[in-house]
Tab-separated table of C-alpha atoms and ligand atoms in Angstrom:
chain	number	residue	atom	x	y	z
A	1	UNK	CA	-15.986	-7.589	-13.311
A	2	UNK	CA	-13.016	-8.186	-15.600
A	3	UNK	CA	-10.208	-7.092	-13.272
A	4	UNK	CA	-7.493	-7.308	-15.901
A	5	UNK	CA	-9.422	-4.930	-18.157
A	6	UNK	CA	-10.179	-2.579	-15.246
A	7	UNK	CA	-6.463	-2.459	-14.340
A	8	UNK	CA	-5.551	-1.752	-17.964
A	9	UNK	CA	-8.099	1.088	-18.115
A	10	UNK	CA	-6.886	2.636	-14.849
A	11	UNK	CA	-3.250	2.518	-16.037
A	12	UNK	CA	-4.195	4.237	-19.313
A	13	UNK	CA	-6.721	6.717	-17.933
A	14	UNK	CA	-4.439	7.932	-15.142
A	15	UNK	CA	-1.228	7.508	-17.112
A	16	UNK	CA	0.239	5.372	-14.300
A	17	UNK	CA	3.240	4.012	-16.238
A	18	UNK	CA	4.474	2.917	-19.658
A	19	UNK	CA	5.968	-0.349	-20.865
A	20	UNK	CA	9.501	1.028	-20.751
A	21	UNK	CA	9.176	2.083	-17.082
A	22	UNK	CA	10.696	0.047	-14.287
A	23	UNK	CA	7.740	-0.856	-12.099
A	24	UNK	CA	8.419	-2.147	-8.596
A	25	UNK	CA	5.464	-3.900	-6.936
A	26	UNK	CA	5.277	-3.778	-3.131
A	27	UNK	CA	4.384	-7.338	-2.183
A	28	UNK	CA	2.834	-8.139	1.188
A	29	UNK	CA	2.102	-11.706	0.148
A	30	UNK	CA	-1.648	-11.049	0.294
A	31	UNK	CA	-4.178	-11.455	-2.523
A	32	UNK	CA	-4.126	-7.803	-3.647
A	33	UNK	CA	-0.433	-7.275	-4.256
A	34	UNK	CA	-0.011	-10.817	-5.610
A	35	UNK	CA	-2.849	-10.299	-8.098
A	36	UNK	CA	-1.573	-6.923	-9.246
A	37	UNK	CA	1.930	-8.340	-9.837
A	38	UNK	CA	0.446	-11.227	-11.821
A	39	UNK	CA	-1.747	-8.926	-13.943
A	40	UNK	CA	1.044	-6.427	-14.689
A	41	UNK	CA	3.359	-9.239	-15.743
A	42	UNK	CA	0.611	-10.656	-17.950
A	43	UNK	CA	0.204	-7.210	-19.529
A	44	UNK	CA	3.960	-7.360	-20.242
A	45	UNK	CA	5.061	-4.515	-18.004
A	46	UNK	CA	8.638	-4.402	-16.718
A	47	UNK	CA	7.868	-5.511	-13.150
A	48	UNK	CA	9.759	-6.723	-10.117
A	49	UNK	CA	8.777	-7.431	-6.511
A	50	UNK	CA	9.774	-5.718	-3.262
A	51	UNK	CA	8.773	-7.306	0.032
A	52	UNK	CA	9.361	-6.229	3.616
A	53	UNK	CA	9.738	-9.144	5.988
A	54	UNK	CA	8.013	-7.807	9.110
A	55	UNK	CA	9.371	-10.603	11.250
A	56	UNK	CA	5.988	-11.675	12.608
A	57	UNK	CA	7.004	-15.265	13.274
A	58	UNK	CA	5.424	-18.061	11.285
A	59	UNK	CA	3.028	-15.718	9.447
A	60	UNK	CA	5.901	-13.748	7.897
A	61	UNK	CA	7.883	-16.887	7.208
A	62	UNK	CA	5.057	-18.457	5.203
A	63	UNK	CA	4.349	-15.232	3.289
A	64	UNK	CA	8.029	-14.913	2.460
A	65	UNK	CA	8.375	-18.479	1.212
A	66	UNK	CA	5.194	-18.286	-0.828
A	67	UNK	CA	6.258	-15.010	-2.478
A	68	UNK	CA	9.694	-16.400	-3.341
A	69	UNK	CA	8.017	-19.372	-5.053
A	70	UNK	CA	5.369	-17.178	-6.743
A	71	UNK	CA	7.911	-14.737	-8.194
A	72	UNK	CA	10.163	-17.560	-9.318
A	73	UNK	CA	7.320	-19.235	-11.183
A	74	UNK	CA	6.286	-15.921	-12.744
A	75	UNK	CA	9.877	-15.136	-13.748
A	76	UNK	CA	9.997	-11.898	-11.770
A	77	UNK	CA	12.888	-10.830	-9.542
A	78	UNK	CA	12.129	-10.238	-5.867
A	79	UNK	CA	13.967	-8.120	-3.294
A	80	UNK	CA	13.257	-8.915	0.345
A	81	UNK	CA	14.078	-6.291	2.954
A	82	UNK	CA	14.392	-7.501	6.511
A	83	UNK	CA	12.674	-4.967	8.753
A	84	UNK	CA	14.771	-5.919	11.752
A	85	UNK	CA	18.019	-5.391	9.829
A	86	UNK	CA	16.723	-2.169	8.308
A	87	UNK	CA	15.536	-0.433	11.483
A	88	UNK	CA	17.140	-2.482	14.257
A	89	UNK	CA	13.922	-3.849	15.831
A	90	UNK	CA	11.022	-6.131	14.921
A	91	UNK	CA	7.589	-4.609	14.259
A	92	UNK	CA	5.957	-6.082	17.408
A	93	UNK	CA	8.554	-4.466	19.660
A	94	UNK	CA	8.202	-1.138	17.852
A	95	UNK	CA	4.414	-1.217	18.119
A	96	UNK	CA	4.491	-2.000	21.818
A	97	UNK	CA	6.871	0.855	22.585
A	98	UNK	CA	4.848	3.321	20.529
A	99	UNK	CA	1.571	2.217	22.067
A	100	UNK	CA	2.976	2.852	25.544
A	101	UNK	CA	4.811	6.074	24.769
A	102	UNK	CA	2.560	7.798	22.248
A	103	UNK	CA	-0.647	5.786	22.321
A	104	UNK	CA	-0.318	5.204	18.592
A	105	UNK	CA	-2.232	2.213	17.211
A	106	UNK	CA	-0.413	-0.678	15.582
A	107	UNK	CA	-1.584	-0.149	12.015
A	108	UNK	CA	-0.561	3.529	12.040
A	109	UNK	CA	2.965	2.698	13.190
A	110	UNK	CA	3.325	-0.192	10.771
A	111	UNK	CA	2.010	1.929	7.879
A	112	UNK	CA	4.502	4.737	8.530
A	113	UNK	CA	7.457	2.353	8.702
A	114	UNK	CA	6.369	0.348	5.662
A	115	UNK	CA	5.955	3.516	3.570
A	116	UNK	CA	9.386	4.762	4.695
A	117	UNK	CA	11.156	1.495	3.800
A	118	UNK	CA	9.287	1.075	0.505
A	119	UNK	CA	10.110	4.612	-0.605
A	120	UNK	CA	13.781	4.213	0.280
A	121	UNK	CA	14.116	0.834	-1.429
A	122	UNK	CA	12.086	1.744	-4.508
A	123	UNK	CA	14.583	4.558	-5.101
A	124	UNK	CA	17.488	2.198	-4.424
A	125	UNK	CA	16.122	-0.207	-7.038
A	126	UNK	CA	15.789	2.641	-9.542
A	127	UNK	CA	12.006	2.315	-9.768
A	128	UNK	CA	10.099	4.673	-12.040
A	129	UNK	CA	6.923	3.677	-10.204
A	130	UNK	CA	6.113	1.907	-6.938
A	131	UNK	CA	2.904	-0.109	-7.176
A	132	UNK	CA	0.841	-1.015	-4.112
A	133	UNK	CA	-2.120	-3.363	-3.960
A	134	UNK	CA	-4.529	-0.854	-2.375
A	135	UNK	CA	-8.061	-1.580	-3.540
A	136	UNK	CA	-11.422	0.189	-3.593
A	137	UNK	CA	-12.310	-1.012	-0.085
A	138	UNK	CA	-9.024	0.327	1.340
A	139	UNK	CA	-9.646	3.689	-0.268
A	140	UNK	CA	-13.277	3.922	0.889
A	141	UNK	CA	-12.125	3.015	4.420
A	142	UNK	CA	-9.505	5.751	4.297
A	143	UNK	CA	-12.020	8.377	3.220
A	144	UNK	CA	-14.313	7.479	6.129
A	145	UNK	CA	-11.513	7.180	8.686
A	146	UNK	CA	-9.934	10.503	7.761
A	147	UNK	CA	-13.309	12.209	7.871
A	148	UNK	CA	-14.082	10.747	11.303
A	149	UNK	CA	-10.640	11.772	12.558
A	150	UNK	CA	-11.484	15.290	11.400
A	151	UNK	CA	-8.551	15.441	9.019
A	152	UNK	CA	-9.566	15.015	5.391
A	153	UNK	CA	-6.161	16.369	4.359
A	154	UNK	CA	-4.776	12.926	5.194
A	155	UNK	CA	-6.581	11.719	2.066
A	156	UNK	CA	-4.265	13.660	-0.194
A	157	UNK	CA	-2.813	10.451	-1.637
A	158	UNK	CA	-6.187	8.912	-2.272
A	159	UNK	CA	-5.828	8.644	-6.017
A	160	UNK	CA	-4.580	5.988	-8.477
A	161	UNK	CA	-1.368	8.076	-8.675
A	162	UNK	CA	-0.101	9.833	-5.561
A	163	UNK	CA	1.341	13.315	-5.791
A	164	UNK	CA	4.856	11.896	-5.302
A	165	UNK	CA	6.212	12.578	-8.786
A	166	UNK	CA	6.342	16.306	-8.258
A	167	UNK	CA	8.165	16.080	-4.922
A	168	UNK	CA	11.882	15.388	-4.747
A	169	UNK	CA	12.754	12.212	-2.857
A	170	UNK	CA	9.452	10.448	-3.469
A	171	UNK	CA	9.148	7.318	-5.571
A	172	UNK	CA	5.854	7.874	-7.374
A	173	UNK	CA	3.358	5.457	-5.815
A	174	UNK	CA	0.551	4.102	-7.997
A	175	UNK	CA	-2.480	1.938	-7.269
A	176	UNK	CA	-3.769	0.013	-10.304
A	177	UNK	CA	-6.456	-1.731	-8.174
A	178	UNK	CA	-7.882	1.609	-6.995
A	179	UNK	CA	-11.327	0.980	-8.537
A	180	UNK	CA	-11.447	-2.783	-7.937
A	181	UNK	CA	-13.509	-3.983	-4.937
A	182	UNK	CA	-11.873	-6.413	-2.549
A	183	UNK	CA	-14.597	-8.990	-3.248
A	184	UNK	CA	-13.584	-9.102	-6.916
A	185	UNK	CA	-9.880	-9.490	-6.150
A	186	UNK	CA	-10.622	-12.323	-3.742
A	187	UNK	CA	-12.636	-14.043	-6.480
A	188	UNK	CA	-9.847	-13.518	-9.010
A	189	UNK	CA	-7.067	-14.834	-6.743
A	190	UNK	CA	-9.129	-17.914	-5.866
A	191	UNK	CA	-10.008	-18.527	-9.497
A	192	UNK	CA	-6.331	-18.368	-10.437
A	193	UNK	CA	-5.556	-20.659	-7.492
A	194	UNK	CA	-2.729	-18.448	-6.219
A	195	UNK	CA	-0.871	-20.334	-3.530
A	196	UNK	CA	-1.013	-17.579	-0.885
A	197	UNK	CA	-2.519	-16.917	2.554
A	198	UNK	CA	-5.910	-15.214	2.638
A	199	UNK	CA	-5.942	-14.249	6.317
A	200	UNK	CA	-5.422	-10.755	7.644
A	201	UNK	CA	-2.319	-9.512	9.429
A	202	UNK	CA	-2.204	-11.157	12.903
A	203	UNK	CA	-1.454	-7.782	14.523
A	204	UNK	CA	-4.461	-5.954	13.071
A	205	UNK	CA	-7.087	-6.576	15.703
A	206	UNK	CA	-9.049	-4.093	17.786
A	207	UNK	CA	-7.745	-1.194	15.698
A	208	UNK	CA	-9.757	1.640	14.208
A	209	UNK	CA	-9.057	0.290	10.732
A	210	UNK	CA	-10.535	-3.061	11.626
A	211	UNK	CA	-13.661	-1.396	13.057
A	212	UNK	CA	-14.069	0.673	9.892
A	213	UNK	CA	-13.604	-2.441	7.780
A	214	UNK	CA	-16.421	-4.090	9.695
A	215	UNK	CA	-18.877	-1.239	8.969
A	216	UNK	CA	-17.853	-1.404	5.351
A	217	UNK	CA	-19.079	-4.987	5.214
A	218	UNK	CA	-22.578	-3.495	5.217
A	219	UNK	CA	-21.952	-1.213	2.250
A	220	UNK	CA	-22.286	-2.448	-1.324
A	221	UNK	CA	-19.406	-2.235	-3.821
A	222	UNK	CA	-21.441	0.358	-5.733
A	223	UNK	CA	-21.623	2.599	-2.668
A	224	UNK	CA	-17.923	2.157	-1.959
A	225	UNK	CA	-17.231	3.364	-5.492
A	226	UNK	CA	-19.403	6.428	-4.887
A	227	UNK	CA	-17.538	7.273	-1.658
A	228	UNK	CA	-14.195	7.043	-3.456
A	229	UNK	CA	-15.254	8.804	-6.663
A	230	UNK	CA	-16.888	11.685	-4.814
A	231	UNK	CA	-13.824	12.141	-2.649
A	232	UNK	CA	-11.672	12.218	-5.801
A	233	UNK	CA	-13.274	15.552	-6.655
A	234	UNK	CA	-11.656	17.083	-3.552
A	235	UNK	CA	-8.171	15.617	-4.020
A	236	UNK	CA	-6.636	18.196	-6.441
A	237	UNK	CA	-7.382	21.037	-4.005
A	238	UNK	CA	-6.049	19.100	-1.012
A	239	UNK	CA	-2.921	18.157	-2.906
A	240	UNK	CA	-1.994	21.713	-3.761
A	241	UNK	CA	-2.255	22.680	-0.130
A	242	UNK	CA	-0.272	19.675	1.049
A	243	UNK	CA	2.681	19.654	-1.366
A	244	UNK	CA	3.654	23.205	-0.596
A	245	UNK	CA	4.721	22.049	2.849
A	246	UNK	CA	7.078	19.230	1.812
A	247	UNK	CA	10.745	19.314	2.824
A	248	UNK	CA	13.540	16.860	3.727
A	249	UNK	CA	13.752	15.068	7.066
A	250	UNK	CA	16.844	16.380	8.813
A	251	UNK	CA	17.592	12.935	10.278
A	252	UNK	CA	17.224	10.537	7.325
A	253	UNK	CA	16.877	12.858	4.325
A	254	UNK	CA	13.596	11.301	3.180
A	255	UNK	CA	10.688	13.621	2.259
A	256	UNK	CA	8.838	15.000	5.265
A	257	UNK	CA	6.217	17.573	6.104
A	258	UNK	CA	7.982	18.612	9.290
A	259	UNK	CA	11.672	18.948	10.230
A	260	UNK	CA	11.741	15.258	11.192
A	261	UNK	CA	9.713	12.593	9.351
A	262	UNK	CA	7.167	10.356	11.122
A	263	UNK	CA	9.378	7.275	10.759
A	264	UNK	CA	12.335	8.995	12.446
A	265	UNK	CA	10.025	10.191	15.237
A	266	UNK	CA	9.159	6.520	15.783
A	267	UNK	CA	12.815	5.418	15.666
A	268	UNK	CA	13.700	8.085	18.249
A	269	UNK	CA	11.369	6.359	20.757
A	270	UNK	CA	13.124	2.988	20.518
B	1	AMP	P1	-1.850	-2.976	3.899
B	1	AMP	O1	-1.406	-1.688	4.475
B	1	AMP	O2	-1.335	-4.174	4.652
B	1	AMP	O3	-3.295	-3.047	3.588
B	1	AMP	O4	-1.119	-3.082	2.485
B	1	AMP	C1	-1.379	-2.225	1.436
B	1	AMP	C2	-0.332	-2.433	0.354
B	1	AMP	O5	0.957	-2.110	0.872
B	1	AMP	C3	-0.210	-3.878	-0.103
B	1	AMP	O6	-1.138	-4.180	-1.121
B	1	AMP	C4	1.211	-3.918	-0.600
B	1	AMP	O7	1.325	-3.398	-1.912
B	1	AMP	C5	1.927	-3.002	0.367
B	1	AMP	N1	2.491	-3.781	1.494
B	1	AMP	C6	1.886	-4.121	2.660
B	1	AMP	N2	2.698	-4.862	3.436
B	1	AMP	C7	3.856	-5.003	2.751
B	1	AMP	C8	5.090	-5.686	2.998
B	1	AMP	N3	5.295	-6.360	4.117
B	1	AMP	N4	6.049	-5.624	2.049
B	1	AMP	C9	5.858	-4.924	0.912
B	1	AMP	N5	4.720	-4.284	0.620
B	1	AMP	C10	3.731	-4.321	1.514
B	2	ZN	ZN1	13.430	10.735	8.736
């Protein structure tokens, strides 16, 4: 697969952004977000990086240093947000508290907080679009997980462009790697010899996401595409139902489905 061409097609087909738009790429330091930043820069989009330092010891430190060097070499500016400074606690502490109090799994908590920070900072940076490195495998996993949880409505953002643009307070999130399998991105990043870490987050073990990822190892890329494409047919209906309920969190002012957003519910436990 020619990933660069696939990304170009997805941007055009789904009207993700234009060359004059300010595109902020959420960088975890992993192969997906690094590759998407590299490709968008190569395609001459107006890109910059935004990274949350999760404060996970050596792992975060290496990711941070490697992303600083990568962005410098690429000639792209990078904003690093320190999670501890932003919310007052490190992610490990937050996860432990939430596990005990609410029995929430680590990846759920981390995902909520990351989305909250990225949305806030993308707006602060004046982003027209916020790019994430979500790939075909992530999306197929989400479809299966939401179905097994009995809540397909959670898949409302499963699209190359989330519904954010039409809701006040949301930076429109877009996923140029939506149709690109993880195997292809891994190949691409290795071929380009990106100086990054290829291992998974050290906190993501024994979680539902990890289990789902393991089943997905037995499914071909073609099947993953079918799962995602077939689910796409349901998204417009789900979206209509979902957006009607959006309002502002009365604690932080960010968009929320309830009176208080999920991130503020987490912060209230700390
Ligand atoms: P994950 O939820 O770790 O699979 O990450 C999905 C996408 O979210 C990545 O491809 C990034 O675009 C973004 N992301 C994850 N972690 C971070 C982080 N620490 N800082 C900024 N963006 C992130
Ligand atoms: Zn809030």
